Amino acid sequence: MADNFVDGIMETVESRNGGDVEFHQAVREVVESIAPVIEKHPEFAAAGIVERVVEPERQIIFRVPWMDDNGQVQVNRGFRVEFNSAIGPYKGGLRFHPSVNVGIIKFLGFEQTFKNALTGTPIGGGKGGCDFNPKGKSDNEVMRFCQSFMSELFRHIGPDTDVPAGDIGVGAREIGYLFGQYKKLTNTFVGILTGKGLGWGGSLVRTEATGYGLVYFVSRMLEARGKDWKGQKVVISGSGNVAIYATQKVQQLGGTVIALSDSNGYIVDNDGIKLDTVRQIKEVRRGRIKEYLEEHPSAEFHEGWEGIWSVPCDVALPSATQNELDGNAAGTLVANGCIAVAEGANMPSTPEAVKVFLDGGVSFGPAKAANAGGVATSALEMSQNSMRMSWSFEEVDKRLKGIMDSIYTQCVEAADAYGCNGNLVAGANIAGFLKVARAMMAQGVV
Ligand code: NDP
Ligand code: 2IT
């Protein structure tokens, strides 16, 4: 039954979504995990739940014209995939990166649906973005681009409809420009985006939340092995929002982060990464990670982002982008004695890498569980906006920690219930799917 079920679903998904290979990859992993759930719950099959859950509810593709600083008209392609609204308004980030296409956005929206379900907050799944490259653009160019992007997006979103946020290439600056344009077009000041500035509707801890949440999740993984963060050597890929605040929390809890990267290469500082320098380079100057050596000449820089997984470590947190860690890299990590890997990025490990970790006895925290702290805190931002109130840093951080603990427990219990003891990939997929499926059952064939 299991093979027929997976093949049947994948045949439709692959023929309907042509070359969208990342989307195929994300769907296959979930469908393989939930085969035993479908066997146990024939009512889900009768209601076509899986056939419906792999098909986005709505996909919007639009032209984004803008003028660069030389007076030249540039045209980009924008996307919003509103994937599933069974549990709440569509919710998920916007990615601005030249590699963005509809397949990437679909994979991210699909993953987001189950991740958001795991948070236990009332949010559905969506994702959007654009093939715009913010690198090297002036602030004015970024502003004009964001205004053009929102000039179309505004008609599709709303505080009870669809609430975007940041992702790769979209941080505080972009959210500000996007929000300003929405407000001007609609004459409303409402929570249509999360990750807003603290003085105008943002939530404390949202900036830190994905990285902090990731580290809270790994604390539970380490605890299950009778360990904690003290003395652990940690390698984190990327040096953006997720990587920076994961580093900060690891350092607070007594671990040593020895390597970070960007798309050009990686740095190794065996004395421990000096985060102030990284933040100055990345958050203030928007520079390159190799500039770290200008202040810390004893550190090393290596060209190429792939090599970071050859740095021996106890814990690895891939936090840059999809498919950045393959089977060979996973083999190297295992051979070097790595005991825990958790995904800060969305789908950073290839299916081969995941298999190497699971077979190699490494504790493995999959993205839709491990990096859910960002979107969970976005949901807390939405709650605060609705109440027109702001919670303290301690209050939000406490809720974030509680949510990450609950996600970990749900994953462990779902894996146990379906005979895949200790497999958090299966656990996350099953627990997330069950929540979405039950909500869809209750709401009929829509
Ligand atoms: P940022 O834009 O802040 O940082 C991205 C980092 O990853 C940069 O260091 C960037 O390097 C690197 N990177 C991006 N693309 C590539 C690539 N193709 N090859 C090598 N390196 C790359 O993004 P975030 O930190 O917000 O996002 C990182 C990951 O975390 C993404 O997968 C995102 O989907 C995921 N995520 C983010 C959440 C959030 O709240 N922000 C929540 C949950 C998941 P460079 O500057 O050279 O491009
Ligand atoms: O991948 C993700 O979960 C995010 N980029 C955060 C989404 C959000 O709505 O906060």
Coordinates of C-alpha atoms and ligand atoms in Angstrom, one line a residue:
M1 CA 0.0 0.0 0.0
A2 CA 2.7 2.5 1.0
D3 CA 4.6 2.4 -2.3
N4 CA 1.4 2.6 -4.4
F5 CA 0.2 5.5 -2.3
V6 CA 3.5 7.4 -2.6
D7 CA 3.8 6.7 -6.3
G8 CA 0.3 7.7 -7.1
I9 CA 0.5 11.0 -5.3
M10 CA 4.0 11.8 -6.8
E11 CA 2.9 11.0 -10.3
T12 CA 0.2 13.7 -10.2
V13 CA 2.5 16.2 -8.4
E14 CA 5.3 15.7 -10.8
S15 CA 3.2 15.9 -14.0
R16 CA 1.3 19.0 -12.7
N17 CA 4.4 20.8 -11.5
G18 CA 6.9 20.1 -14.3
G19 CA 10.4 21.1 -13.4
D20 CA 9.7 22.2 -9.8
V21 CA 12.3 19.8 -8.4
E22 CA 12.5 21.3 -4.9
F23 CA 8.7 21.1 -4.6
H24 CA 8.8 17.4 -5.7
Q25 CA 11.5 16.8 -3.0
A26 CA 9.5 18.4 -0.2
V27 CA 6.3 16.6 -1.1
R28 CA 7.9 13.2 -1.4
E29 CA 9.4 13.4 2.0
V30 CA 6.1 14.3 3.6
V31 CA 4.1 11.7 1.6
E32 CA 6.6 9.0 2.5
S33 CA 6.3 9.8 6.2
I34 CA 2.5 9.9 6.3
A35 CA 1.9 6.6 4.4
P36 CA 1.2 4.8 7.7
V37 CA -1.2 7.6 8.8
I38 CA -3.3 7.2 5.7
E39 CA -3.3 3.4 6.2
K40 CA -4.7 3.9 9.7
H41 CA -7.2 6.6 8.7
P42 CA -9.1 5.5 5.6
E43 CA -11.4 8.6 6.1
F44 CA -8.5 10.8 5.0
A45 CA -8.2 8.9 1.7
A46 CA -12.0 9.0 1.2
A47 CA -12.0 12.8 1.6
G48 CA -9.0 13.2 -0.8
I49 CA -7.0 15.0 1.9
V50 CA -3.5 14.2 0.5
E51 CA -4.6 15.1 -3.1
R52 CA -5.8 18.4 -1.8
V53 CA -3.0 19.2 0.6
V54 CA -0.3 18.9 -2.2
E55 CA -2.2 21.4 -4.4
P56 CA -1.8 25.1 -3.4
E57 CA -5.1 26.9 -2.9
R58 CA -4.0 29.8 -4.9
Q59 CA -0.9 30.9 -6.8
I60 CA -0.3 34.5 -7.8
I61 CA 2.4 35.6 -10.3
F62 CA 2.9 39.2 -11.1
R63 CA 5.1 41.8 -12.9
V64 CA 7.3 44.0 -10.7
P65 CA 8.6 47.0 -12.7
W66 CA 10.8 49.6 -11.1
M67 CA 13.4 52.2 -12.0
D68 CA 17.0 51.9 -11.0
D69 CA 19.3 54.7 -10.1
N70 CA 20.4 55.2 -13.7
G71 CA 16.8 55.7 -14.8
Q72 CA 16.6 52.3 -16.4
V73 CA 13.4 50.3 -16.1
Q74 CA 13.9 46.9 -14.5
V75 CA 11.3 44.1 -14.5
N76 CA 11.2 41.3 -12.0
R77 CA 8.7 38.5 -11.4
G78 CA 6.8 38.4 -8.1
F79 CA 5.1 35.4 -6.4
R80 CA 2.7 34.6 -3.6
V81 CA 1.6 31.1 -3.2
E82 CA -1.3 30.8 -0.7
F83 CA -0.9 27.2 0.1
N84 CA -3.3 26.1 2.8
S85 CA -5.8 28.0 5.0
A86 CA -7.2 25.1 7.0
I87 CA -5.8 26.4 10.3
G88 CA -5.7 30.1 9.8
P89 CA -4.8 33.0 7.4
Y90 CA -2.0 32.1 5.0
K91 CA 1.3 32.9 6.8
G92 CA 4.9 32.8 5.6
G93 CA 7.8 34.8 4.5
L94 CA 8.9 36.7 1.3
R95 CA 12.2 35.8 -0.3
F96 CA 14.1 38.2 -2.5
H97 CA 16.9 36.3 -4.2
P98 CA 17.8 35.8 -7.9
S99 CA 17.1 32.0 -7.6
V100 CA 13.5 32.5 -6.7
N101 CA 10.9 30.8 -9.1
V102 CA 7.5 29.4 -8.6
G103 CA 8.8 25.9 -7.7
I104 CA 11.0 27.3 -4.9
I105 CA 8.0 29.3 -3.5
K106 CA 5.7 26.3 -3.7
F107 CA 8.2 24.1 -1.8
L108 CA 8.5 26.7 0.9
G109 CA 4.7 27.2 1.1
F110 CA 4.1 23.5 1.4
E111 CA 6.7 23.1 4.2
Q112 CA 5.3 26.2 5.9
T113 CA 1.8 24.7 6.1
F114 CA 3.0 21.8 8.4
K115 CA 5.5 23.9 10.3
N116 CA 2.8 26.5 11.1
A117 CA 0.5 23.7 12.3
L118 CA 3.2 22.4 14.6
T119 CA 3.5 25.8 16.3
G120 CA 0.0 25.4 17.7
T121 CA -0.9 28.9 16.7
P122 CA -3.8 29.7 14.3
I123 CA -1.9 30.2 11.0
G124 CA -2.2 28.6 7.6
G125 CA 0.7 28.2 5.1
G126 CA 1.9 30.5 2.4
K127 CA 5.2 31.9 0.9
G128 CA 6.1 34.6 -1.6
G129 CA 9.0 36.4 -3.1
C130 CA 10.7 37.7 -6.1
D131 CA 13.7 37.0 -8.3
F132 CA 15.0 40.5 -7.4
N133 CA 18.7 40.6 -6.2
P134 CA 19.1 43.1 -3.3
K135 CA 22.9 42.8 -3.4
G136 CA 24.6 45.9 -4.5
K137 CA 21.3 47.9 -4.8
S138 CA 21.0 51.3 -3.2
D139 CA 18.5 51.9 -0.4
N140 CA 16.4 54.0 -2.9
E141 CA 16.4 51.2 -5.4
V142 CA 15.3 48.7 -2.7
M143 CA 12.6 51.1 -1.7
R144 CA 11.2 51.6 -5.2
F145 CA 11.3 47.9 -5.8
C146 CA 9.4 47.2 -2.5
Q147 CA 6.8 49.8 -3.4
S148 CA 6.2 48.3 -6.8
F149 CA 6.1 44.8 -5.3
M150 CA 3.5 45.8 -2.8
S151 CA 1.5 47.8 -5.4
E152 CA 0.3 44.4 -6.6
L153 CA 0.6 42.2 -3.5
F154 CA -1.6 44.5 -1.4
R155 CA -4.8 43.3 -3.1
H156 CA -4.1 39.7 -2.0
I157 CA -3.2 40.1 1.6
G158 CA -4.8 41.3 4.8
P159 CA -4.6 40.7 8.6
D160 CA -7.3 37.9 8.4
T161 CA -6.3 36.7 4.9
D162 CA -2.6 36.4 4.3
V163 CA 0.2 37.9 6.5
P164 CA 3.7 37.8 4.9
A165 CA 7.0 38.3 6.7
G166 CA 10.8 38.1 6.0
D167 CA 13.0 35.4 4.6
I168 CA 16.2 35.4 2.6
G169 CA 16.9 39.0 1.4
V170 CA 13.9 40.4 3.3
G171 CA 14.7 42.0 6.7
A172 CA 13.7 45.0 8.7
R173 CA 14.5 47.5 5.9
E174 CA 12.3 45.7 3.3
I175 CA 9.5 45.1 5.7
G176 CA 9.4 48.8 6.5
Y177 CA 9.2 49.9 2.8
L178 CA 6.6 47.2 2.1
F179 CA 4.5 48.2 5.1
G180 CA 4.6 51.9 4.2
Q181 CA 3.3 51.3 0.7
Y182 CA 0.5 49.0 2.0
K183 CA -0.6 51.7 4.4
K184 CA -0.5 54.4 1.7
L185 CA -2.6 52.3 -0.7
T186 CA -5.2 51.2 1.8
N187 CA -5.2 53.9 4.4
T188 CA -5.2 51.3 7.1
F189 CA -2.6 50.6 9.8
V190 CA -3.0 46.9 10.5
G191 CA -0.9 43.8 11.0
I192 CA -0.5 42.7 7.4
L193 CA 3.2 41.9 7.8
T194 CA 5.2 40.6 10.7
G195 CA 8.8 41.5 11.5
K196 CA 7.8 45.1 11.8
G197 CA 9.9 47.7 13.7
L198 CA 9.5 47.8 17.4
G199 CA 8.1 51.3 17.4
W200 CA 5.3 50.5 14.9
G201 CA 3.7 47.2 15.7
G202 CA 6.6 44.8 15.8
S203 CA 7.2 42.2 18.5
L204 CA 10.2 41.9 20.8
V205 CA 12.2 38.7 20.1
R206 CA 10.9 38.4 16.4
T207 CA 14.3 39.4 15.1
E208 CA 16.0 36.7 17.3
A209 CA 13.3 34.2 17.2
T210 CA 14.3 31.7 14.5
G211 CA 17.8 31.4 15.7
Y212 CA 16.8 31.3 19.4
G213 CA 14.1 28.8 18.7
L214 CA 16.5 26.6 16.8
V215 CA 18.8 26.5 19.7
Y216 CA 16.0 25.8 22.2
F217 CA 14.9 22.9 20.0
V218 CA 18.5 21.5 19.9
S219 CA 18.7 21.8 23.7
R220 CA 15.9 19.2 23.9
M221 CA 17.8 17.0 21.3
L222 CA 21.0 17.2 23.4
E223 CA 19.1 16.6 26.6
A224 CA 17.8 13.3 25.2
R225 CA 21.4 12.3 24.8
G226 CA 22.2 13.3 28.4
K227 CA 24.1 16.4 27.2
D228 CA 23.8 20.2 27.1
W229 CA 25.5 23.1 25.2
K230 CA 28.5 23.5 27.5
G231 CA 31.7 22.9 25.6
Q232 CA 30.0 21.9 22.3
K233 CA 31.8 23.0 19.2
V234 CA 29.2 24.3 16.7
V235 CA 29.3 25.0 13.0
I236 CA 26.6 27.2 11.5
S237 CA 26.2 27.9 7.8
G238 CA 25.0 31.3 6.6
S239 CA 25.6 34.6 8.4
G240 CA 22.1 36.2 8.0
N241 CA 19.2 36.6 10.4
V242 CA 19.0 32.9 11.4
A243 CA 22.7 32.2 11.7
I244 CA 23.5 35.4 13.7
Y245 CA 20.9 34.8 16.4
A246 CA 21.5 31.0 16.6
T247 CA 25.2 32.0 17.3
Q248 CA 24.1 34.4 20.0
K249 CA 22.0 31.9 21.8
V250 CA 24.6 29.1 21.5
Q251 CA 27.2 31.4 23.0
Q252 CA 24.8 32.4 25.9
L253 CA 24.3 28.7 26.7
G254 CA 28.0 27.9 26.8
G255 CA 28.7 26.5 23.4
T256 CA 31.4 27.7 21.0
V257 CA 30.5 28.6 17.4
I258 CA 33.7 28.2 15.3
A259 CA 32.5 28.7 11.7
L260 CA 30.0 30.8 9.7
S261 CA 29.6 31.4 6.0
D262 CA 28.0 33.3 3.2
S263 CA 27.7 32.4 -0.5
N264 CA 31.3 33.3 -1.2
G265 CA 33.0 31.2 1.5
Y266 CA 33.4 30.4 5.2
I267 CA 35.4 31.6 8.2
V268 CA 36.8 29.5 11.0
D269 CA 37.8 31.0 14.3
N270 CA 38.8 28.3 16.7
D271 CA 38.7 30.7 19.6
G272 CA 35.0 31.3 19.0
I273 CA 33.4 33.7 16.5
K274 CA 33.2 37.3 17.7
L275 CA 29.6 38.0 17.0
D276 CA 29.9 41.8 17.3
T277 CA 32.2 41.8 14.3
V278 CA 29.8 39.6 12.2
R279 CA 26.8 41.9 13.1
Q280 CA 28.8 45.0 12.1
I281 CA 29.7 43.4 8.7
K282 CA 26.3 41.9 8.0
E283 CA 23.7 44.0 9.7
V284 CA 25.3 47.4 9.4
R285 CA 27.6 47.4 6.4
R286 CA 25.9 44.6 4.4
G287 CA 29.4 43.3 3.6
R288 CA 31.0 39.9 3.0
I289 CA 32.0 37.4 5.7
K290 CA 35.6 37.4 4.7
E291 CA 35.9 40.9 6.0
Y292 CA 36.0 39.3 9.5
L293 CA 39.7 38.6 9.0
E294 CA 40.4 42.4 8.8
E295 CA 39.7 42.5 12.6
H296 CA 40.6 39.0 13.5
P297 CA 43.6 38.0 11.4
S298 CA 44.2 34.7 13.2
A299 CA 40.9 33.4 11.8
E300 CA 40.8 31.6 8.5
F301 CA 38.7 32.3 5.3
H302 CA 38.1 29.5 2.8
E303 CA 36.6 30.2 -0.7
G304 CA 33.3 28.4 -1.5
W305 CA 30.4 27.7 0.9
E306 CA 30.3 23.9 0.5
G307 CA 33.5 23.3 2.5
I308 CA 32.1 24.4 5.8
W309 CA 30.9 20.9 6.6
S310 CA 34.5 19.6 6.7
V311 CA 35.1 21.6 9.8
P312 CA 35.0 19.1 12.7
C313 CA 32.2 19.9 15.2
D314 CA 29.8 18.4 17.7
V315 CA 26.7 20.2 16.5
A316 CA 25.9 21.5 12.9
L317 CA 23.2 24.0 12.2
P318 CA 22.7 24.5 8.4
S319 CA 21.1 28.0 8.3
A320 CA 21.7 29.3 4.7
T321 CA 19.5 27.8 2.0
Q322 CA 18.0 24.6 0.5
N323 CA 20.1 21.6 -0.4
E324 CA 23.3 23.2 0.9
L325 CA 24.3 19.9 2.7
D326 CA 24.5 16.7 0.6
G327 CA 25.2 13.1 1.4
N328 CA 29.0 13.5 1.1
A329 CA 29.0 16.4 3.5
A330 CA 26.8 14.5 5.9
G331 CA 29.2 11.6 5.8
T332 CA 32.1 13.9 6.6
L333 CA 30.2 15.3 9.6
V334 CA 29.4 11.8 10.9
A335 CA 33.0 10.7 10.4
N336 CA 34.2 13.7 12.4
G337 CA 32.0 12.8 15.4
C338 CA 29.1 15.2 15.0
I339 CA 26.3 14.2 17.3
A340 CA 23.4 16.6 16.4
V341 CA 22.3 18.4 13.3
A342 CA 19.3 20.8 13.2
E343 CA 18.0 22.7 10.2
G344 CA 17.8 26.5 10.6
A345 CA 17.2 26.9 6.9
N346 CA 14.3 25.3 5.0
M347 CA 15.3 21.9 3.6
P348 CA 19.1 22.5 3.7
S349 CA 19.8 18.8 3.9
T350 CA 19.3 16.7 0.7
P351 CA 17.4 13.4 1.2
E352 CA 20.7 11.5 1.0
A353 CA 22.1 13.6 3.8
V354 CA 19.1 13.0 6.0
K355 CA 19.5 9.3 5.5
V356 CA 23.2 9.4 6.4
F357 CA 22.3 11.3 9.7
L358 CA 19.5 8.9 10.6
D359 CA 21.5 5.8 9.8
G360 CA 24.6 7.3 11.5
G361 CA 22.8 7.8 14.9
V362 CA 23.0 11.5 14.7
S363 CA 20.2 13.4 16.4
F364 CA 18.5 15.2 13.5
G365 CA 16.0 18.1 13.9
P366 CA 14.2 18.8 10.6
A367 CA 13.4 22.3 9.4
K368 CA 9.7 22.4 9.9
A369 CA 10.2 21.6 13.6
A370 CA 13.6 23.2 14.4
N371 CA 13.2 26.5 12.6
A372 CA 9.5 27.1 13.5
G373 CA 10.4 29.6 16.2
G374 CA 10.4 32.5 13.7
V375 CA 6.9 32.0 12.4
A376 CA 5.7 31.1 15.9
T377 CA 6.8 34.5 17.1
S378 CA 5.2 36.1 14.0
A379 CA 2.0 34.6 15.2
L380 CA 2.7 36.2 18.6
E381 CA 3.2 39.5 16.8
M382 CA -0.2 39.0 15.2
S383 CA -1.8 38.4 18.6
Q384 CA -0.3 41.5 20.0
N385 CA -1.4 43.6 17.0
S386 CA -4.9 42.3 17.4
M387 CA -4.9 43.3 21.1
R388 CA -3.1 46.6 20.4
M389 CA -0.7 45.6 23.1
S390 CA 3.0 44.7 23.4
W391 CA 4.4 42.0 25.6
S392 CA 7.9 42.2 27.2
F393 CA 11.0 40.5 25.9
E394 CA 10.8 38.0 28.7
E395 CA 7.1 37.2 28.0
V396 CA 7.6 36.6 24.3
D397 CA 10.8 34.6 24.9
K398 CA 9.1 32.4 27.4
R399 CA 6.2 31.7 25.0
L400 CA 8.7 30.9 22.2
K401 CA 10.6 28.5 24.5
G402 CA 7.3 26.8 25.4
I403 CA 6.3 26.5 21.8
M404 CA 9.7 24.9 20.8
D405 CA 9.3 22.5 23.7
S406 CA 5.8 21.5 22.6
I407 CA 7.0 21.0 19.0
Y408 CA 9.8 18.7 20.2
T409 CA 7.3 16.7 22.3
Q410 CA 4.8 16.4 19.4
C411 CA 7.5 15.1 17.1
V412 CA 8.8 12.5 19.6
E413 CA 5.2 11.3 20.4
A414 CA 4.1 11.1 16.8
A415 CA 7.2 9.2 15.8
D416 CA 6.6 6.8 18.7
A417 CA 2.9 6.4 17.8
Y418 CA 3.7 5.3 14.3
G419 CA 6.7 3.0 15.1
C420 CA 9.5 5.3 14.0
N421 CA 11.0 5.9 17.4
G422 CA 13.5 8.7 17.5
N423 CA 12.9 9.8 13.9
L424 CA 12.0 13.5 14.2
V425 CA 11.6 13.8 10.4
A426 CA 8.7 11.3 10.4
G427 CA 7.4 12.8 13.7
A428 CA 7.3 16.3 12.4
N429 CA 5.6 15.3 9.2
I430 CA 3.1 13.1 10.9
A431 CA 2.2 15.5 13.7
G432 CA 2.0 18.5 11.3
F433 CA -0.1 16.6 8.7
L434 CA -2.6 15.3 11.3
K435 CA -3.4 18.8 12.5
V436 CA -3.9 20.1 8.9
A437 CA -5.9 17.0 7.9
R438 CA -8.2 17.1 10.9
A439 CA -9.0 20.8 10.2
M440 CA -9.6 20.1 6.5
M441 CA -11.9 17.1 7.4
A442 CA -14.0 19.4 9.6
Q443 CA -14.4 22.0 6.9
G444 CA -15.6 19.8 4.1
V445 CA -14.4 19.5 0.5
V446 CA -13.3 23.1 -0.2
Ligands
NDP1 P1 19.3 36.1 5.3 O1 19.0 36.8 3.9 O2 19.3 37.0 6.5 O3 20.6 35.3 5.2 C1 20.8 34.3 4.3 C2 22.2 33.7 4.5 O4 22.4 32.5 3.7 C3 23.3 34.7 4.0 O5 24.5 34.5 4.7 C4 23.5 34.2 2.6 O6 24.7 34.5 2.0 C5 23.3 32.7 2.7 N1 22.8 32.2 1.5 C6 21.6 32.4 0.9 N2 21.5 31.8 -0.3 C7 22.6 31.1 -0.4 C8 23.1 30.3 -1.5 N3 22.3 30.0 -2.6 N4 24.3 29.7 -1.3 C9 25.0 30.0 -0.2 N5 24.6 30.8 0.8 C10 23.4 31.3 0.7 O7 18.2 35.0 5.4 P2 17.7 34.2 6.7 O8 18.8 34.1 7.7 O9 16.4 34.9 7.1 O10 17.3 32.8 6.1 C11 18.2 31.7 6.0 C12 17.4 30.4 5.9 O11 16.5 30.3 7.0 C13 16.5 30.3 4.7 O12 16.5 29.0 4.2 C14 15.1 30.7 5.2 O13 14.1 30.2 4.4 C15 15.2 30.1 6.6 N6 14.3 30.6 7.6 C16 14.3 31.9 7.9 C17 13.4 32.4 8.9 C18 13.4 33.8 9.3 O14 12.6 34.1 10.2 N7 14.1 34.7 8.7 C19 12.5 31.5 9.6 C20 12.6 30.1 9.2 C21 13.5 29.7 8.3 P3 24.8 35.7 0.9 O15 24.7 37.0 1.7 O16 26.2 35.6 0.3 O17 23.8 35.5 -0.1
2IT2 O1 10.4 30.1 6.8 C1 9.9 30.7 7.7 O2 9.2 30.1 8.6 C2 10.0 32.2 7.7 N1 10.6 32.7 6.8 C3 9.2 33.0 8.7 C4 7.8 33.2 8.2 C5 7.0 34.1 9.1 O3 5.8 34.4 8.7 O4 7.4 34.6 10.1

